Amino acid sequence: MDPGISLVLIIVGAVVAFFLLLYLLPVNLWFTAQLSNVKISLLNLVLMRLRKVPPSLVTNAMITSTKAGLRITSNEIETHYLAGGNVNKVIKALISADKANIPLDFKLATAIDLAGRDVFDAVQLSVNPQVINTPPVAAVAKDGIQLIAKARVTVRANINQLVGGAGEETILARVGEGIVTTIGSSTNHKEVLENPDRISKTVLSKGLDSGTAFEILSIDIADIDIGENVGAKLQTDQAEADLKVANARAEERRAMAVATEQEMKAKAQEAKAKVIEAESQVPLAMAEAFRNGNLGIMDYYKMQNIQADTDMRTSISKPNTGDKGKH
């Protein structure tokens, strides 16, 4: 082989080996850590490379925490990174909590981060409380007047309840329930309008933040509007319903009366038919009496005279409608 080519290959191999050595041995990170008074060995940095953990991330996190007066080991940072956590946010959160005198250790911070919550924002929310505006909550007082209230809830994060604690939706639901209960127990709507702080005090005393990731600092009633007269509307609806029931019952009674009337007419027709049937038997009975000699011809004439006299008296006793029409 040509000596020149061999020399070039040796030089290239030496350069590659040098950069590979620098990659495996991050001397600059180790040197920076030593200057920052961070105790971390060069072998540990090499092992981080082999474990696919960025040595720069761990080293910078340790330098930042050490400068802030926190004691965090490289093993703890590595473990949290391998678990899928956000190392930088955890370190920032720990520093912020330490400066604000909020009790927060590395174990709790990593648990909050792995639970899916932004631990740094949670610390910021503990320092700077947040105001949550509730949607309009409608409730009805005992006098039937509807009131629509809006509230502002001031909360701050409860660090110890961030893991497994309920969120803003639960706070809003509980506050809304408290507003409905307080208004509903009021004798009339004027009491609520005169003392809106009564709602705040009553709701705040219920301990609505238990089991949530927040601590309620105050509940302020921002606005109360008068809605419908629900009581009067319900009474009107009830009156209309009663009227419909009464009409239905009256219609039922009328139908029964009509049915009874038709039944009585049918019975009257039946009775008339029986009378006609009975009258038709009279000539037959008279003929039978003639044949048997129980009725004589003079008796028959006498009976006819009595019948004619009776008809005459009946016609005289009835008013003459034709004459009245002439007059």
Coordinates of C-alpha atoms in Angstrom, one line a residue:
M1 CA 0.0 0.0 0.0
D2 CA 1.2 3.5 -0.7
P3 CA 2.7 5.0 2.5
G4 CA 0.9 8.3 1.8
I5 CA -2.5 6.6 1.7
S6 CA -1.7 4.6 4.9
L7 CA -0.8 7.9 6.7
V8 CA -4.1 9.5 5.6
L9 CA -6.0 6.5 6.8
I10 CA -4.2 6.6 10.1
I11 CA -4.9 10.3 10.6
V12 CA -8.6 9.8 9.7
G13 CA -8.9 6.9 12.1
A14 CA -7.2 8.9 14.8
V15 CA -9.6 11.8 14.3
V16 CA -12.6 9.5 14.4
A17 CA -11.3 7.8 17.5
F18 CA -10.7 11.2 19.1
F19 CA -14.3 12.4 18.4
L20 CA -15.7 9.0 19.5
L21 CA -13.7 9.3 22.7
L22 CA -15.0 12.8 23.3
Y23 CA -18.5 11.6 22.7
L24 CA -18.2 8.7 25.1
L25 CA -16.2 10.8 27.6
P26 CA -18.0 14.2 27.9
V27 CA -15.0 15.9 29.5
N28 CA -16.4 19.3 29.0
L29 CA -19.6 18.5 30.9
W30 CA -17.5 16.9 33.7
F31 CA -15.3 19.9 33.9
T32 CA -18.3 22.3 34.0
A33 CA -19.8 20.2 36.7
Q34 CA -16.6 20.3 38.8
L35 CA -16.5 24.1 38.4
S36 CA -20.1 24.3 39.6
N37 CA -19.3 22.1 42.7
V38 CA -21.5 19.3 41.4
K39 CA -20.1 15.9 42.3
I40 CA -20.5 13.6 39.3
S41 CA -17.9 11.2 38.0
L42 CA -16.7 10.9 34.4
L43 CA -17.6 7.2 34.5
N44 CA -21.1 8.0 35.5
L45 CA -21.4 10.3 32.5
V46 CA -20.2 7.5 30.2
L47 CA -22.7 5.1 31.7
M48 CA -25.5 7.7 31.0
R49 CA -24.5 7.5 27.3
L50 CA -24.8 3.8 27.3
R51 CA -28.2 4.0 29.1
K52 CA -29.4 6.5 26.4
V53 CA -29.8 9.3 29.0
P54 CA -28.5 12.7 27.8
P55 CA -25.6 13.6 30.1
S56 CA -26.0 17.3 29.4
L57 CA -29.7 17.2 30.6
V58 CA -28.7 15.5 33.9
T59 CA -25.6 17.7 34.4
N60 CA -27.4 21.0 33.7
A61 CA -30.3 19.9 36.0
M62 CA -27.9 19.1 38.8
I63 CA -26.0 22.4 38.3
T64 CA -29.2 24.4 38.4
S65 CA -30.5 22.6 41.5
T66 CA -27.2 22.9 43.3
K67 CA -27.0 26.6 42.6
A68 CA -30.5 27.0 44.0
G69 CA -29.5 25.1 47.2
L70 CA -31.4 21.9 46.4
R71 CA -29.9 18.4 47.0
I72 CA -30.9 16.2 44.1
T73 CA -28.8 13.2 43.0
S74 CA -28.0 12.3 39.4
N75 CA -29.7 8.9 39.9
E76 CA -33.0 10.5 40.9
I77 CA -32.9 12.7 37.7
E78 CA -32.0 9.7 35.5
T79 CA -34.8 7.7 37.0
H80 CA -37.4 10.4 36.3
Y81 CA -36.1 10.9 32.7
L82 CA -36.3 7.2 32.0
A83 CA -39.9 7.1 33.5
G84 CA -40.9 9.7 30.8
G85 CA -41.0 12.8 33.0
N86 CA -40.1 16.4 32.2
V87 CA -36.9 17.0 34.2
N88 CA -36.6 20.7 33.4
K89 CA -40.1 21.5 34.6
V90 CA -39.6 19.5 37.8
I91 CA -36.4 21.4 38.6
K92 CA -38.0 24.8 37.8
A93 CA -41.0 23.8 40.0
L94 CA -38.8 22.8 42.9
I95 CA -36.8 26.0 42.7
S96 CA -40.0 28.1 42.6
A97 CA -41.6 26.2 45.5
D98 CA -38.4 26.6 47.6
K99 CA -38.3 30.4 47.0
A100 CA -42.0 30.7 47.8
N101 CA -41.6 28.6 51.0
I102 CA -44.0 26.0 49.6
P103 CA -43.3 22.5 50.9
L104 CA -42.5 20.4 47.8
D105 CA -40.0 17.5 47.7
F106 CA -38.5 15.8 44.6
K107 CA -40.6 12.7 45.0
L108 CA -43.9 14.6 45.1
A109 CA -42.9 16.8 42.2
T110 CA -42.0 13.9 40.0
A111 CA -45.3 12.1 41.0
I112 CA -47.3 15.2 39.9
D113 CA -45.4 15.4 36.7
L114 CA -45.8 11.7 35.8
A115 CA -49.6 12.1 36.6
G116 CA -49.9 14.4 33.6
R117 CA -50.2 17.7 35.4
D118 CA -47.9 20.7 34.8
V119 CA -46.0 20.8 38.2
F120 CA -44.5 24.2 37.4
D121 CA -47.9 25.8 36.6
A122 CA -49.2 24.2 39.8
V123 CA -46.5 25.9 41.9
Q124 CA -47.2 29.2 40.1
L125 CA -51.0 28.7 40.8
S126 CA -50.1 28.2 44.5
V127 CA -48.2 31.5 44.5
N128 CA -50.7 33.5 42.3
P129 CA -54.3 32.4 42.9
Q130 CA -56.6 31.9 40.0
V131 CA -60.2 33.3 39.5
I132 CA -62.8 30.9 38.1
N133 CA -66.0 32.4 36.8
T134 CA -69.0 30.1 37.2
P135 CA -71.7 29.8 34.5
P136 CA -75.1 31.3 35.3
V137 CA -76.8 29.2 38.1
A138 CA -80.6 29.3 38.2
A139 CA -82.4 28.6 41.4
V140 CA -85.9 29.2 42.8
A141 CA -86.7 30.7 46.2
K142 CA -89.6 29.5 48.4
D143 CA -91.8 32.4 47.1
G144 CA -91.5 30.9 43.6
I145 CA -89.3 33.7 42.1
Q146 CA -86.3 32.4 40.0
L147 CA -82.9 34.0 40.6
I148 CA -79.9 33.6 38.2
A149 CA -76.6 34.1 40.0
K150 CA -73.0 34.3 38.8
A151 CA -70.0 33.8 41.1
R152 CA -66.3 34.2 41.0
V153 CA -64.3 31.6 42.8
T154 CA -60.7 32.4 43.8
V155 CA -58.6 29.2 44.1
R156 CA -55.0 28.2 44.5
A157 CA -53.4 24.8 43.8
N158 CA -53.3 22.3 46.7
I159 CA -49.9 20.7 46.0
N160 CA -50.6 17.6 48.2
Q161 CA -53.9 16.9 46.3
L162 CA -52.7 17.3 42.8
V163 CA -52.2 13.6 42.4
G164 CA -55.7 12.0 42.4
G165 CA -57.5 15.3 43.2
A166 CA -60.5 16.5 41.3
G167 CA -60.3 19.5 38.8
E168 CA -62.0 22.7 38.1
E169 CA -65.2 21.0 36.8
T170 CA -65.8 19.6 40.3
I171 CA -65.3 22.9 42.0
L172 CA -67.8 24.6 39.6
A173 CA -70.3 21.8 40.1
R174 CA -70.1 22.0 43.9
V175 CA -70.3 25.8 44.0
G176 CA -73.3 25.7 41.7
E177 CA -75.0 23.1 44.0
G178 CA -74.3 25.3 47.0
I179 CA -75.8 28.4 45.3
V180 CA -79.0 26.4 44.4
T181 CA -79.3 25.1 47.9
T182 CA -78.8 28.5 49.5
I183 CA -81.3 30.3 47.3
G184 CA -83.8 27.4 47.5
S185 CA -83.8 27.6 51.3
S186 CA -84.5 31.3 51.4
T187 CA -88.0 32.4 52.3
N188 CA -88.3 34.9 49.5
H189 CA -86.0 36.3 46.8
K190 CA -85.8 39.7 48.4
E191 CA -83.6 38.2 51.2
V192 CA -81.1 37.0 48.6
L193 CA -81.1 40.3 46.8
E194 CA -80.6 42.2 50.0
N195 CA -77.8 40.0 51.3
P196 CA -75.9 38.3 48.4
D197 CA -72.9 37.7 50.7
R198 CA -75.1 35.2 52.6
I199 CA -74.7 32.8 49.6
S200 CA -70.9 33.3 49.7
K201 CA -70.7 32.5 53.4
T202 CA -73.0 29.5 53.3
V203 CA -71.3 28.0 50.3
L204 CA -67.8 28.7 51.6
S205 CA -68.6 27.0 54.9
K206 CA -69.5 23.7 53.2
G207 CA -65.8 22.8 52.5
L208 CA -66.4 22.3 48.8
D209 CA -62.7 22.0 48.1
S210 CA -62.2 18.7 49.9
G211 CA -60.8 16.0 47.7
T212 CA -59.9 18.5 44.9
A213 CA -56.6 19.7 43.6
F214 CA -57.5 23.3 44.7
E215 CA -58.1 25.3 47.8
I216 CA -61.0 27.8 47.7
L217 CA -59.9 31.1 49.1
S218 CA -63.1 33.1 48.5
I219 CA -66.5 32.9 46.7
D220 CA -67.9 36.3 45.5
I221 CA -71.3 36.8 44.0
A222 CA -70.7 38.8 40.9
D223 CA -74.3 39.3 39.7
I224 CA -77.9 38.2 40.5
D225 CA -80.7 38.6 38.0
I226 CA -84.4 38.0 38.6
G227 CA -85.8 35.3 36.2
E228 CA -89.3 34.0 35.8
N229 CA -92.1 33.7 38.4
V230 CA -91.9 29.9 38.5
G231 CA -94.4 29.6 41.3
A232 CA -97.1 31.5 39.4
K233 CA -96.3 29.6 36.3
L234 CA -96.7 26.3 38.1
Q235 CA -100.0 27.4 39.7
T236 CA -101.3 28.5 36.2
D237 CA -100.3 25.2 34.7
Q238 CA -101.9 23.4 37.6
A239 CA -105.1 25.4 37.2
E240 CA -105.2 24.6 33.5
A241 CA -104.7 20.9 34.3
D242 CA -107.5 21.0 36.9
L243 CA -109.8 22.7 34.4
K244 CA -109.1 20.0 31.8
V245 CA -109.8 17.4 34.3
A246 CA -113.1 19.1 35.3
N247 CA -114.1 19.4 31.7
A248 CA -113.4 15.8 31.1
R249 CA -115.5 14.8 34.1
A250 CA -118.3 17.1 33.0
E251 CA -118.2 15.6 29.5
E252 CA -118.3 12.2 31.1
R253 CA -121.4 13.1 33.1
R254 CA -123.1 14.7 30.1
A255 CA -122.5 11.5 28.0
M256 CA -123.9 9.4 30.8
A257 CA -127.0 11.7 31.0
V258 CA -127.5 11.4 27.2
A259 CA -127.2 7.7 27.5
T260 CA -129.7 7.5 30.3
E261 CA -132.1 9.7 28.3
Q262 CA -131.9 7.4 25.3
E263 CA -132.4 4.5 27.6
M264 CA -135.5 6.0 29.1
K265 CA -136.9 6.8 25.6
A266 CA -136.3 3.2 24.7
K267 CA -138.2 2.1 27.8
A268 CA -141.1 4.5 27.0
Q269 CA -141.4 3.1 23.5
E270 CA -141.3 -0.4 24.9
A271 CA -144.1 0.5 27.4
K272 CA -146.2 2.0 24.6
A273 CA -145.7 -1.1 22.5
K274 CA -147.0 -3.1 25.5
V275 CA -150.0 -0.8 25.9
I276 CA -150.8 -1.1 22.1
E277 CA -150.4 -4.8 22.4
A278 CA -152.7 -4.9 25.4
E279 CA -155.3 -2.7 23.6
S280 CA -155.3 -5.0 20.7
Q281 CA -156.4 -7.8 22.9
V282 CA -159.6 -5.9 23.9
P283 CA -161.6 -6.6 20.7
L284 CA -160.6 -10.2 20.9
A285 CA -161.8 -10.4 24.5
M286 CA -165.1 -8.7 23.6
A287 CA -165.6 -11.1 20.7
E288 CA -164.9 -14.0 23.0
A289 CA -167.4 -12.6 25.5
F290 CA -170.1 -12.3 22.8
R291 CA -169.6 -15.9 21.8
N292 CA -169.7 -17.1 25.4
G293 CA -172.8 -15.0 26.1
N294 CA -171.0 -12.9 28.8
L295 CA -171.7 -9.7 26.9
G296 CA -175.0 -8.6 25.4
I297 CA -175.6 -6.2 22.6
M298 CA -177.1 -3.6 25.0
D299 CA -174.1 -3.8 27.2
Y300 CA -171.9 -3.2 24.1
Y301 CA -173.9 -0.1 23.1
K302 CA -173.8 1.2 26.6
M303 CA -170.0 0.8 26.6
Q304 CA -169.8 2.6 23.3
N305 CA -171.9 5.5 24.6
I306 CA -169.6 5.8 27.6
Q307 CA -166.6 5.8 25.4
A308 CA -168.0 8.5 23.1
D309 CA -168.9 10.6 26.2
T310 CA -165.4 10.2 27.5
D311 CA -163.9 11.3 24.2
M312 CA -166.1 14.3 24.1
R313 CA -165.1 15.4 27.6
T314 CA -161.5 14.9 26.7
S315 CA -161.7 17.0 23.6
I316 CA -163.5 19.8 25.5
S317 CA -160.9 19.8 28.2
K318 CA -158.0 20.3 25.7
P319 CA -157.2 23.8 24.4
N320 CA -158.1 24.5 20.8
T321 CA -154.8 25.5 19.3
G322 CA -156.4 26.4 16.0
D323 CA -158.7 29.0 17.6
K324 CA -155.7 30.6 19.4
G325 CA -154.0 30.9 16.1
K326 CA -156.9 32.7 14.6
H327 CA -157.1 35.2 17.4

